[in-house]
């Protein structure tokens, strides 16, 4: 298995990537390989493919236990503690997982807002279901998930008494939440201390929700391991994630600070949100960074498309596509008002491929640089591979820009203001 | 009722908005009022609040009939034919509408992609439900909704025989689809010819799906009418939508071509997507326009927030908030691991207000200009008001830039390539 990175569209200057950019990318990748780059104390994500079998067994056993007990699990988390699992669910299962599932609980993601009305609606619908909670919070002190967790936990204990404890899973780092779970007798899985939130998808933060939905967590780790081997091991080579990082930097240097990340399937929509968080929070520092704008194609061609084609030329485009369909779905017969009768019986997969080509042609003819990353298909192994690919590429890009890819000092500013303002309430 | 537009945060140069900008905005607004601006043949959206009672009665009657017949309706549409209704459903009802509804059918939006796997999953789940279809397509020839409609229509007729016709609603302009509906005996509602897709939310394109969900369509039109009166009637005044347009232009002129549209409730998430389409497709022409980037706050403060705070200074921020909560939701008691015990019993609404202030302070201290639009609450009337406000502001902004707000010539480029490539299949 491998993913492809194409730059078909007159993107590169004659002679290919400029030598200094390639060299910086290779140097940054070397820093990851030797574990001596900036932020090297937070490289635990590179080891996640090696998590012990015993841990995976335990995760799967807990997931089976909760599945038998609950028909709805609310996964409570925000940012990196939520987006990876959402991406996995849509990618590996389906955007319609909740409508289709028979043997596993439905899953709703919440805990990422401060909105009482939305929380009340969640409590109302939860009251009608055999409910479970899966709290994902590295620090255990983030305001948004805490507010939702409190409400749901209170609801569960009011309803089930002490038995409620069996319905609660916590995934967290060391600290007060970890102590609390021990005290209450909740099942707890650890997020390793050297893994940051947005690099934690392949830790229990993502694996536990994935297992709840019956997804193949071993496959995901296998894919990530293969990607690490393919991209990190070859010393001194400009492997794909480094090449992608260098291309992005080249385009930003050419005056295009915004990357439209075009996902060519609804199953990739949540993956786009995960990518946005990964890149924005890793790179957006010191007045720099490329602004990631996820888009759902072809839907957003009827929205953003006009801007990309003819608007302010500040964007370049990276398309993510899947080259293998899961089902054989063909154009259905119909009345022909739409002018598509000649296509009846054609695989939608083929039409999608042509749409990708049409977009690439139209946009590159308008001078918009188009990158194209294609992944084989939608299984857990490909998902793990892509997660590792993008995490490595993101880290390389930040390191090339002289930035620590693993901190987020700017997020602290609003949190500090909020704590101060909350203090005034008391 | 009124909405507020605040620019508290050291945004304006001394003396307020520069006179030439104000003047251009007032001139553009005058063009809308007199119906003599560029694109004046597409100003039908200004008349939508005056749609006759008889039409609304008919829409509501059809919605009741379909509700009795179906427990799932798939709304098939893309771009302007879909995003407005999605926004209305989350805003006026709830992001959890499908989980909460008892008396009205669940609603899924589709027809906005070319992805066979997603379509197959939709067919699988549809087969288990009493299904209805609501096709929304002004032209009737757009590829994405046509592919989905064909599949669902074929499924319905295979399953129900001729009786399937009763389960299909079509909302479209004049043309082949309109003829087809007559031929098949489907209920049809018209999108007026002088209303473009992205300005059609208050036409039957949005009203029919809203009515299916039991939303107050008369309230929405009432709010829109009040907004039109407040903002369009005063001759020569810089009313709020014109002021917002001028402020956006000022910020773009200051080197900030990206607008982060920060929605402070999950109920506003789909509204953000509607805004993105409205502005990107109206303004992104002739190498200009402000790139609209919708964000779900506070969730995205754990994602984009880092970039806004410390990244490439190409963005300004517009926050959309609600000043009145629907329910009295308060911080629940809990174990206190999160450090929030002192807040137990506080209304979440108050915490949200403080979070808004914290974000505004943190970002404006970092030099990011912050606009703040506050709407009273979440009912149909406010929704209609906001739709009219933003449509007017968007039109004024495009007219100020010398652009036709109502066409989308750039979208044609990829469509032309796609038609040519599809032709090669036959």
PDB file of N, CA and C in Angstrom, chain A residues 130-219:
ATOM      1  N   UNK A 130     -30.167   4.181  26.476  1.00  0.00           N
ATOM      2  CA  UNK A 130     -29.255   3.535  27.410  1.00  0.00           C
ATOM      3  C   UNK A 130     -27.879   4.168  27.188  1.00  0.00           C
ATOM      4  N   UNK A 131     -27.535   5.099  28.089  1.00  0.00           N
ATOM      5  CA  UNK A 131     -26.451   6.055  27.842  1.00  0.00           C
ATOM      6  C   UNK A 131     -25.106   5.619  28.414  1.00  0.00           C
ATOM      7  N   UNK A 132     -24.050   5.931  27.682  1.00  0.00           N
ATOM      8  CA  UNK A 132     -22.690   5.826  28.190  1.00  0.00           C
ATOM      9  C   UNK A 132     -21.922   7.102  27.893  1.00  0.00           C
ATOM     10  N   UNK A 133     -20.855   7.327  28.642  1.00  0.00           N
ATOM     11  CA  UNK A 133     -20.017   8.510  28.411  1.00  0.00           C
ATOM     12  C   UNK A 133     -18.580   8.069  28.207  1.00  0.00           C
ATOM     13  N   UNK A 134     -17.923   8.669  27.238  1.00  0.00           N
ATOM     14  CA  UNK A 134     -16.499   8.463  27.031  1.00  0.00           C
ATOM     15  C   UNK A 134     -15.828   9.835  27.041  1.00  0.00           C
ATOM     16  N   UNK A 135     -15.221  10.183  28.169  1.00  0.00           N
ATOM     17  CA  UNK A 135     -14.560  11.488  28.300  1.00  0.00           C
ATOM     18  C   UNK A 135     -13.125  11.384  27.804  1.00  0.00           C
ATOM     19  N   UNK A 136     -12.751  12.257  26.901  1.00  0.00           N
ATOM     20  CA  UNK A 136     -11.373  12.301  26.410  1.00  0.00           C
ATOM     21  C   UNK A 136     -10.817  13.684  26.714  1.00  0.00           C
ATOM     22  N   UNK A 137      -9.875  13.760  27.624  1.00  0.00           N
ATOM     23  CA  UNK A 137      -9.325  15.058  28.007  1.00  0.00           C
ATOM     24  C   UNK A 137      -7.937  14.844  28.571  1.00  0.00           C
ATOM     25  N   UNK A 138      -6.933  15.289  27.846  1.00  0.00           N
ATOM     26  CA  UNK A 138      -5.561  15.044  28.307  1.00  0.00           C
ATOM     27  C   UNK A 138      -5.332  15.701  29.657  1.00  0.00           C
ATOM     28  N   UNK A 139      -5.667  17.000  29.748  1.00  0.00           N
ATOM     29  CA  UNK A 139      -5.406  17.714  30.999  1.00  0.00           C
ATOM     30  C   UNK A 139      -6.482  17.440  32.040  1.00  0.00           C
ATOM     31  N   UNK A 140      -7.693  17.189  31.584  1.00  0.00           N
ATOM     32  CA  UNK A 140      -8.799  17.020  32.523  1.00  0.00           C
ATOM     33  C   UNK A 140      -9.342  18.334  33.037  1.00  0.00           C
ATOM     34  N   UNK A 141      -8.789  19.452  32.599  1.00  0.00           N
ATOM     35  CA  UNK A 141      -9.240  20.736  33.145  1.00  0.00           C
ATOM     36  C   UNK A 141      -9.764  21.685  32.076  1.00  0.00           C
ATOM     37  N   UNK A 142      -9.909  21.210  30.847  1.00  0.00           N
ATOM     38  CA  UNK A 142     -10.414  22.093  29.796  1.00  0.00           C
ATOM     39  C   UNK A 142     -11.890  22.384  30.049  1.00  0.00           C
ATOM     40  N   UNK A 143     -12.272  23.637  29.943  1.00  0.00           N
ATOM     41  CA  UNK A 143     -13.604  24.067  30.361  1.00  0.00           C
ATOM     42  C   UNK A 143     -14.720  23.373  29.579  1.00  0.00           C
ATOM     43  N   UNK A 144     -14.621  23.359  28.238  1.00  0.00           N
ATOM     44  CA  UNK A 144     -15.752  22.891  27.428  1.00  0.00           C
ATOM     45  C   UNK A 144     -16.122  21.434  27.728  1.00  0.00           C
ATOM     46  N   UNK A 145     -15.175  20.487  27.620  1.00  0.00           N
ATOM     47  CA  UNK A 145     -15.574  19.111  27.939  1.00  0.00           C
ATOM     48  C   UNK A 145     -15.990  18.940  29.393  1.00  0.00           C
ATOM     49  N   UNK A 146     -15.379  19.697  30.284  1.00  0.00           N
ATOM     50  CA  UNK A 146     -15.749  19.563  31.698  1.00  0.00           C
ATOM     51  C   UNK A 146     -17.210  19.914  31.923  1.00  0.00           C
ATOM     52  N   UNK A 147     -17.677  21.007  31.289  1.00  0.00           N
ATOM     53  CA  UNK A 147     -19.068  21.424  31.487  1.00  0.00           C
ATOM     54  C   UNK A 147     -20.037  20.344  31.009  1.00  0.00           C
ATOM     55  N   UNK A 148     -19.746  19.758  29.856  1.00  0.00           N
ATOM     56  CA  UNK A 148     -20.624  18.715  29.325  1.00  0.00           C
ATOM     57  C   UNK A 148     -20.525  17.443  30.148  1.00  0.00           C
ATOM     58  N   UNK A 149     -19.300  17.083  30.542  1.00  0.00           N
ATOM     59  CA  UNK A 149     -19.124  15.862  31.332  1.00  0.00           C
ATOM     60  C   UNK A 149     -19.875  15.955  32.648  1.00  0.00           C
ATOM     61  N   UNK A 150     -19.762  17.105  33.330  1.00  0.00           N
ATOM     62  CA  UNK A 150     -20.486  17.284  34.591  1.00  0.00           C
ATOM     63  C   UNK A 150     -21.980  17.025  34.409  1.00  0.00           C
ATOM     64  N   UNK A 151     -22.535  17.611  33.373  1.00  0.00           N
ATOM     65  CA  UNK A 151     -23.985  17.492  33.158  1.00  0.00           C
ATOM     66  C   UNK A 151     -24.384  16.038  32.901  1.00  0.00           C
ATOM     67  N   UNK A 152     -23.600  15.361  32.055  1.00  0.00           N
ATOM     68  CA  UNK A 152     -23.946  13.978  31.709  1.00  0.00           C
ATOM     69  C   UNK A 152     -23.693  13.036  32.888  1.00  0.00           C
ATOM     70  N   UNK A 153     -22.613  13.264  33.606  1.00  0.00           N
ATOM     71  CA  UNK A 153     -22.291  12.419  34.761  1.00  0.00           C
ATOM     72  C   UNK A 153     -23.393  12.551  35.819  1.00  0.00           C
ATOM     73  N   UNK A 154     -23.800  13.790  36.058  1.00  0.00           N
ATOM     74  CA  UNK A 154     -24.864  14.057  37.021  1.00  0.00           C
ATOM     75  C   UNK A 154     -26.155  13.342  36.604  1.00  0.00           C
ATOM     76  N   UNK A 155     -26.454  13.446  35.305  1.00  0.00           N
ATOM     77  CA  UNK A 155     -27.630  12.777  34.757  1.00  0.00           C
ATOM     78  C   UNK A 155     -27.555  11.263  34.991  1.00  0.00           C
ATOM     79  N   UNK A 156     -26.394  10.663  34.704  1.00  0.00           N
ATOM     80  CA  UNK A 156     -26.252   9.205  34.843  1.00  0.00           C
ATOM     81  C   UNK A 156     -26.428   8.752  36.284  1.00  0.00           C
ATOM     82  N   UNK A 157     -25.828   9.472  37.224  1.00  0.00           N
ATOM     83  CA  UNK A 157     -25.932   9.050  38.629  1.00  0.00           C
ATOM     84  C   UNK A 157     -27.337   9.252  39.176  1.00  0.00           C
ATOM     85  N   UNK A 158     -27.991  10.332  38.729  1.00  0.00           N
ATOM     86  CA  UNK A 158     -29.380  10.546  39.139  1.00  0.00           C
ATOM     87  C   UNK A 158     -30.252   9.392  38.655  1.00  0.00           C
ATOM     88  N   UNK A 159     -29.918   8.882  37.493  1.00  0.00           N
ATOM     89  CA  UNK A 159     -30.764   7.886  36.852  1.00  0.00           C
ATOM     90  C   UNK A 159     -30.431   6.467  37.285  1.00  0.00           C
ATOM     91  N   UNK A 160     -29.146   6.152  37.388  1.00  0.00           N
ATOM     92  CA  UNK A 160     -28.759   4.760  37.654  1.00  0.00           C
ATOM     93  C   UNK A 160     -28.200   4.538  39.057  1.00  0.00           C
ATOM     94  N   UNK A 161     -27.998   5.610  39.831  1.00  0.00           N
ATOM     95  CA  UNK A 161     -27.332   5.436  41.126  1.00  0.00           C
ATOM     96  C   UNK A 161     -25.881   5.040  40.922  1.00  0.00           C
ATOM     97  N   UNK A 162     -25.301   4.361  41.927  1.00  0.00           N
ATOM     98  CA  UNK A 162     -23.868   4.017  41.873  1.00  0.00           C
ATOM     99  C   UNK A 162     -23.518   3.172  40.647  1.00  0.00           C
ATOM    100  N   UNK A 163     -24.519   2.495  40.099  1.00  0.00           N
ATOM    101  CA  UNK A 163     -24.310   1.661  38.925  1.00  0.00           C
ATOM    102  C   UNK A 163     -23.858   2.476  37.706  1.00  0.00           C
ATOM    103  N   UNK A 164     -24.056   3.785  37.771  1.00  0.00           N
ATOM    104  CA  UNK A 164     -23.686   4.656  36.647  1.00  0.00           C
ATOM    105  C   UNK A 164     -22.198   4.545  36.321  1.00  0.00           C
ATOM    106  N   UNK A 165     -21.392   4.254  37.356  1.00  0.00           N
ATOM    107  CA  UNK A 165     -19.936   4.230  37.160  1.00  0.00           C
ATOM    108  C   UNK A 165     -19.526   3.272  36.047  1.00  0.00           C
ATOM    109  N   UNK A 166     -20.302   2.199  35.879  1.00  0.00           N
ATOM    110  CA  UNK A 166     -19.966   1.204  34.849  1.00  0.00           C
ATOM    111  C   UNK A 166     -20.102   1.759  33.434  1.00  0.00           C
ATOM    112  N   UNK A 167     -20.809   2.863  33.315  1.00  0.00           N
ATOM    113  CA  UNK A 167     -21.127   3.433  32.003  1.00  0.00           C
ATOM    114  C   UNK A 167     -20.185   4.568  31.604  1.00  0.00           C
ATOM    115  N   UNK A 168     -19.161   4.768  32.380  1.00  0.00           N
ATOM    116  CA  UNK A 168     -18.271   5.915  32.137  1.00  0.00           C
ATOM    117  C   UNK A 168     -16.846   5.447  31.880  1.00  0.00           C
ATOM    118  N   UNK A 169     -16.295   5.894  30.764  1.00  0.00           N
ATOM    119  CA  UNK A 169     -14.886   5.653  30.433  1.00  0.00           C
ATOM    120  C   UNK A 169     -14.172   7.004  30.432  1.00  0.00           C
ATOM    121  N   UNK A 170     -12.954   7.032  30.934  1.00  0.00           N
ATOM    122  CA  UNK A 170     -12.168   8.262  30.868  1.00  0.00           C
ATOM    123  C   UNK A 170     -10.824   7.982  30.210  1.00  0.00           C
ATOM    124  N   UNK A 171     -10.441   8.841  29.294  1.00  0.00           N
ATOM    125  CA  UNK A 171      -9.151   8.730  28.632  1.00  0.00           C
ATOM    126  C   UNK A 171      -8.431  10.035  28.884  1.00  0.00           C
ATOM    127  N   UNK A 172      -7.334   9.965  29.618  1.00  0.00           N
ATOM    128  CA  UNK A 172      -6.709  11.204  30.082  1.00  0.00           C
ATOM    129  C   UNK A 172      -5.238  10.983  30.403  1.00  0.00           C
ATOM    130  N   UNK A 173      -4.536  12.084  30.643  1.00  0.00           N
ATOM    131  CA  UNK A 173      -3.164  12.023  31.105  1.00  0.00           C
ATOM    132  C   UNK A 173      -3.120  11.919  32.622  1.00  0.00           C
ATOM    133  N   UNK A 174      -1.926  11.991  33.187  1.00  0.00           N
ATOM    134  CA  UNK A 174      -1.800  12.032  34.637  1.00  0.00           C
ATOM    135  C   UNK A 174      -2.396  13.331  35.151  1.00  0.00           C
ATOM    136  N   UNK A 175      -2.807  13.339  36.425  1.00  0.00           N
ATOM    137  CA  UNK A 175      -3.325  14.590  36.980  1.00  0.00           C
ATOM    138  C   UNK A 175      -4.621  14.364  37.729  1.00  0.00           C
ATOM    139  N   UNK A 176      -5.322  15.460  38.046  1.00  0.00           N
ATOM    140  CA  UNK A 176      -6.517  15.369  38.891  1.00  0.00           C
ATOM    141  C   UNK A 176      -7.602  14.450  38.307  1.00  0.00           C
ATOM    142  N   UNK A 177      -7.792  14.464  36.991  1.00  0.00           N
ATOM    143  CA  UNK A 177      -8.832  13.616  36.401  1.00  0.00           C
ATOM    144  C   UNK A 177      -8.483  12.142  36.576  1.00  0.00           C
ATOM    145  N   UNK A 178      -7.202  11.840  36.424  1.00  0.00           N
ATOM    146  CA  UNK A 178      -6.765  10.466  36.616  1.00  0.00           C
ATOM    147  C   UNK A 178      -7.045  10.002  38.058  1.00  0.00           C
ATOM    148  N   UNK A 179      -6.709  10.849  39.014  1.00  0.00           N
ATOM    149  CA  UNK A 179      -7.006  10.526  40.417  1.00  0.00           C
ATOM    150  C   UNK A 179      -8.508  10.328  40.628  1.00  0.00           C
ATOM    151  N   UNK A 180      -9.285  11.217  40.014  1.00  0.00           N
ATOM    152  CA  UNK A 180     -10.737  11.185  40.152  1.00  0.00           C
ATOM    153  C   UNK A 180     -11.319   9.873  39.628  1.00  0.00           C
ATOM    154  N   UNK A 181     -10.813   9.415  38.490  1.00  0.00           N
ATOM    155  CA  UNK A 181     -11.341   8.168  37.916  1.00  0.00           C
ATOM    156  C   UNK A 181     -11.061   6.995  38.849  1.00  0.00           C
ATOM    157  N   UNK A 182      -9.890   7.010  39.462  1.00  0.00           N
ATOM    158  CA  UNK A 182      -9.553   5.937  40.410  1.00  0.00           C
ATOM    159  C   UNK A 182     -10.527   5.960  41.579  1.00  0.00           C
ATOM    160  N   UNK A 183     -10.725   7.167  42.102  1.00  0.00           N
ATOM    161  CA  UNK A 183     -11.615   7.367  43.245  1.00  0.00           C
ATOM    162  C   UNK A 183     -13.049   6.896  42.929  1.00  0.00           C
ATOM    163  N   UNK A 184     -13.525   7.182  41.715  1.00  0.00           N
ATOM    164  CA  UNK A 184     -14.903   6.840  41.343  1.00  0.00           C
ATOM    165  C   UNK A 184     -15.036   5.427  40.785  1.00  0.00           C
ATOM    166  N   UNK A 185     -13.897   4.807  40.476  1.00  0.00           N
ATOM    167  CA  UNK A 185     -13.955   3.465  39.917  1.00  0.00           C
ATOM    168  C   UNK A 185     -14.305   3.407  38.440  1.00  0.00           C
ATOM    169  N   UNK A 186     -14.048   4.494  37.709  1.00  0.00           N
ATOM    170  CA  UNK A 186     -14.278   4.478  36.260  1.00  0.00           C
ATOM    171  C   UNK A 186     -13.116   3.766  35.572  1.00  0.00           C
ATOM    172  N   UNK A 187     -13.421   3.127  34.458  1.00  0.00           N
ATOM    173  CA  UNK A 187     -12.349   2.612  33.615  1.00  0.00           C
ATOM    174  C   UNK A 187     -11.553   3.785  33.071  1.00  0.00           C
ATOM    175  N   UNK A 188     -10.240   3.655  33.110  1.00  0.00           N
ATOM    176  CA  UNK A 188      -9.401   4.728  32.594  1.00  0.00           C
ATOM    177  C   UNK A 188      -8.356   4.178  31.641  1.00  0.00           C
ATOM    178  N   UNK A 189      -8.170   4.875  30.534  1.00  0.00           N
ATOM    179  CA  UNK A 189      -7.031   4.610  29.641  1.00  0.00           C
ATOM    180  C   UNK A 189      -6.167   5.862  29.595  1.00  0.00           C
ATOM    181  N   UNK A 190      -4.864   5.651  29.461  1.00  0.00           N
ATOM    182  CA  UNK A 190      -3.929   6.776  29.556  1.00  0.00           C
ATOM    183  C   UNK A 190      -3.564   7.331  28.180  1.00  0.00           C
ATOM    184  N   UNK A 191      -3.492   8.657  28.090  1.00  0.00           N
ATOM    185  CA  UNK A 191      -2.828   9.308  26.950  1.00  0.00           C
ATOM    186  C   UNK A 191      -1.384   9.554  27.396  1.00  0.00           C
ATOM    187  N   UNK A 192      -0.407   8.994  26.691  1.00  0.00           N
ATOM    188  CA  UNK A 192       0.981   9.158  27.133  1.00  0.00           C
ATOM    189  C   UNK A 192       1.343  10.637  27.271  1.00  0.00           C
ATOM    190  N   UNK A 193       2.155  10.944  28.254  1.00  0.00           N
ATOM    191  CA  UNK A 193       2.499  12.338  28.535  1.00  0.00           C
ATOM    192  C   UNK A 193       3.247  13.001  27.378  1.00  0.00           C
ATOM    193  N   UNK A 194       3.968  12.197  26.581  1.00  0.00           N
ATOM    194  CA  UNK A 194       4.765  12.788  25.496  1.00  0.00           C
ATOM    195  C   UNK A 194       4.007  12.798  24.157  1.00  0.00           C
ATOM    196  N   UNK A 195       2.670  12.730  24.226  1.00  0.00           N
ATOM    197  CA  UNK A 195       1.827  12.820  23.023  1.00  0.00           C
ATOM    198  C   UNK A 195       0.866  14.000  23.196  1.00  0.00           C
ATOM    199  N   UNK A 196       0.951  15.005  22.322  1.00  0.00           N
ATOM    200  CA  UNK A 196       0.058  16.163  22.403  1.00  0.00           C
ATOM    201  C   UNK A 196      -1.323  15.836  21.863  1.00  0.00           C
ATOM    202  N   UNK A 197      -2.302  16.650  22.232  1.00  0.00           N
ATOM    203  CA  UNK A 197      -3.685  16.385  21.842  1.00  0.00           C
ATOM    204  C   UNK A 197      -3.868  16.129  20.357  1.00  0.00           C
ATOM    205  N   UNK A 198      -3.325  16.998  19.515  1.00  0.00           N
ATOM    206  CA  UNK A 198      -3.597  16.870  18.072  1.00  0.00           C
ATOM    207  C   UNK A 198      -2.770  15.775  17.417  1.00  0.00           C
ATOM    208  N   UNK A 199      -1.855  15.155  18.180  1.00  0.00           N
ATOM    209  CA  UNK A 199      -1.101  14.013  17.662  1.00  0.00           C
ATOM    210  C   UNK A 199      -1.546  12.715  18.349  1.00  0.00           C
ATOM    211  N   UNK A 200      -2.744  12.748  18.971  1.00  0.00           N
ATOM    212  CA  UNK A 200      -3.129  11.631  19.845  1.00  0.00           C
ATOM    213  C   UNK A 200      -4.151  10.677  19.225  1.00  0.00           C
ATOM    214  N   UNK A 201      -4.456  10.828  17.941  1.00  0.00           N
ATOM    215  CA  UNK A 201      -5.496  10.008  17.326  1.00  0.00           C
ATOM    216  C   UNK A 201      -5.223   8.511  17.452  1.00  0.00           C
ATOM    217  N   UNK A 202      -3.957   8.137  17.354  1.00  0.00           N
ATOM    218  CA  UNK A 202      -3.636   6.708  17.405  1.00  0.00           C
ATOM    219  C   UNK A 202      -3.310   6.238  18.822  1.00  0.00           C
ATOM    220  N   UNK A 203      -3.478   7.123  19.791  1.00  0.00           N
ATOM    221  CA  UNK A 203      -3.398   6.729  21.210  1.00  0.00           C
ATOM    222  C   UNK A 203      -4.795   6.286  21.645  1.00  0.00           C
ATOM    223  N   UNK A 204      -4.982   5.875  22.894  1.00  0.00           N
ATOM    224  CA  UNK A 204      -6.338   5.530  23.337  1.00  0.00           C
ATOM    225  C   UNK A 204      -7.359   6.647  23.113  1.00  0.00           C
ATOM    226  N   UNK A 205      -6.918   7.919  23.004  1.00  0.00           N
ATOM    227  CA  UNK A 205      -7.850   9.029  22.748  1.00  0.00           C
ATOM    228  C   UNK A 205      -8.687   8.775  21.492  1.00  0.00           C
ATOM    229  N   UNK A 206      -8.076   8.206  20.472  1.00  0.00           N
ATOM    230  CA  UNK A 206      -8.819   7.874  19.259  1.00  0.00           C
ATOM    231  C   UNK A 206      -9.215   6.409  19.216  1.00  0.00           C
ATOM    232  N   UNK A 207      -8.352   5.544  19.757  1.00  0.00           N
ATOM    233  CA  UNK A 207      -8.590   4.100  19.624  1.00  0.00           C
ATOM    234  C   UNK A 207      -9.824   3.640  20.401  1.00  0.00           C
ATOM    235  N   UNK A 208     -10.062   4.223  21.569  1.00  0.00           N
ATOM    236  CA  UNK A 208     -11.209   3.765  22.367  1.00  0.00           C
ATOM    237  C   UNK A 208     -12.534   4.084  21.658  1.00  0.00           C
ATOM    238  N   UNK A 209     -12.752   5.352  21.219  1.00  0.00           N
ATOM    239  CA  UNK A 209     -13.986   5.584  20.437  1.00  0.00           C
ATOM    240  C   UNK A 209     -14.066   4.717  19.182  1.00  0.00           C
ATOM    241  N   UNK A 210     -12.928   4.523  18.507  1.00  0.00           N
ATOM    242  CA  UNK A 210     -12.945   3.664  17.315  1.00  0.00           C
ATOM    243  C   UNK A 210     -13.397   2.251  17.682  1.00  0.00           C
ATOM    244  N   UNK A 211     -12.850   1.726  18.766  1.00  0.00           N
ATOM    245  CA  UNK A 211     -13.210   0.367  19.186  1.00  0.00           C
ATOM    246  C   UNK A 211     -14.683   0.285  19.580  1.00  0.00           C
ATOM    247  N   UNK A 212     -15.200   1.347  20.200  1.00  0.00           N
ATOM    248  CA  UNK A 212     -16.629   1.377  20.551  1.00  0.00           C
ATOM    249  C   UNK A 212     -17.497   1.168  19.317  1.00  0.00           C
ATOM    250  N   UNK A 213     -17.041   1.705  18.191  1.00  0.00           N
ATOM    251  CA  UNK A 213     -17.801   1.579  16.939  1.00  0.00           C
ATOM    252  C   UNK A 213     -17.424   0.318  16.170  1.00  0.00           C
ATOM    253  N   UNK A 214     -16.591  -0.507  16.764  1.00  0.00           N
ATOM    254  CA  UNK A 214     -16.237  -1.763  16.115  1.00  0.00           C
ATOM    255  C   UNK A 214     -15.203  -1.628  15.004  1.00  0.00           C
ATOM    256  N   UNK A 215     -14.467  -0.540  14.983  1.00  0.00           N
ATOM    257  CA  UNK A 215     -13.452  -0.350  13.935  1.00  0.00           C
ATOM    258  C   UNK A 215     -12.177  -1.126  14.280  1.00  0.00           C
ATOM    259  N   UNK A 216     -11.419  -1.409  13.247  1.00  0.00           N
ATOM    260  CA  UNK A 216     -10.236  -2.255  13.346  1.00  0.00           C
ATOM    261  C   UNK A 216      -9.035  -1.442  13.828  1.00  0.00           C
ATOM    262  N   UNK A 217      -8.857  -1.351  15.138  1.00  0.00           N
ATOM    263  CA  UNK A 217      -7.795  -0.496  15.672  1.00  0.00           C
ATOM    264  C   UNK A 217      -6.407  -1.072  15.385  1.00  0.00           C
ATOM    265  N   UNK A 218      -6.314  -2.384  15.296  1.00  0.00           N
ATOM    266  CA  UNK A 218      -5.008  -2.975  14.951  1.00  0.00           C
ATOM    267  C   UNK A 218      -4.612  -2.618  13.525  1.00  0.00           C
ATOM    268  N   UNK A 219      -5.599  -2.588  12.641  1.00  0.00           N
ATOM    269  CA  UNK A 219      -5.339  -2.186  11.255  1.00  0.00           C
ATOM    270  C   UNK A 219      -4.807  -0.759  11.177  1.00  0.00           C
TER     271      UNK A 219
END
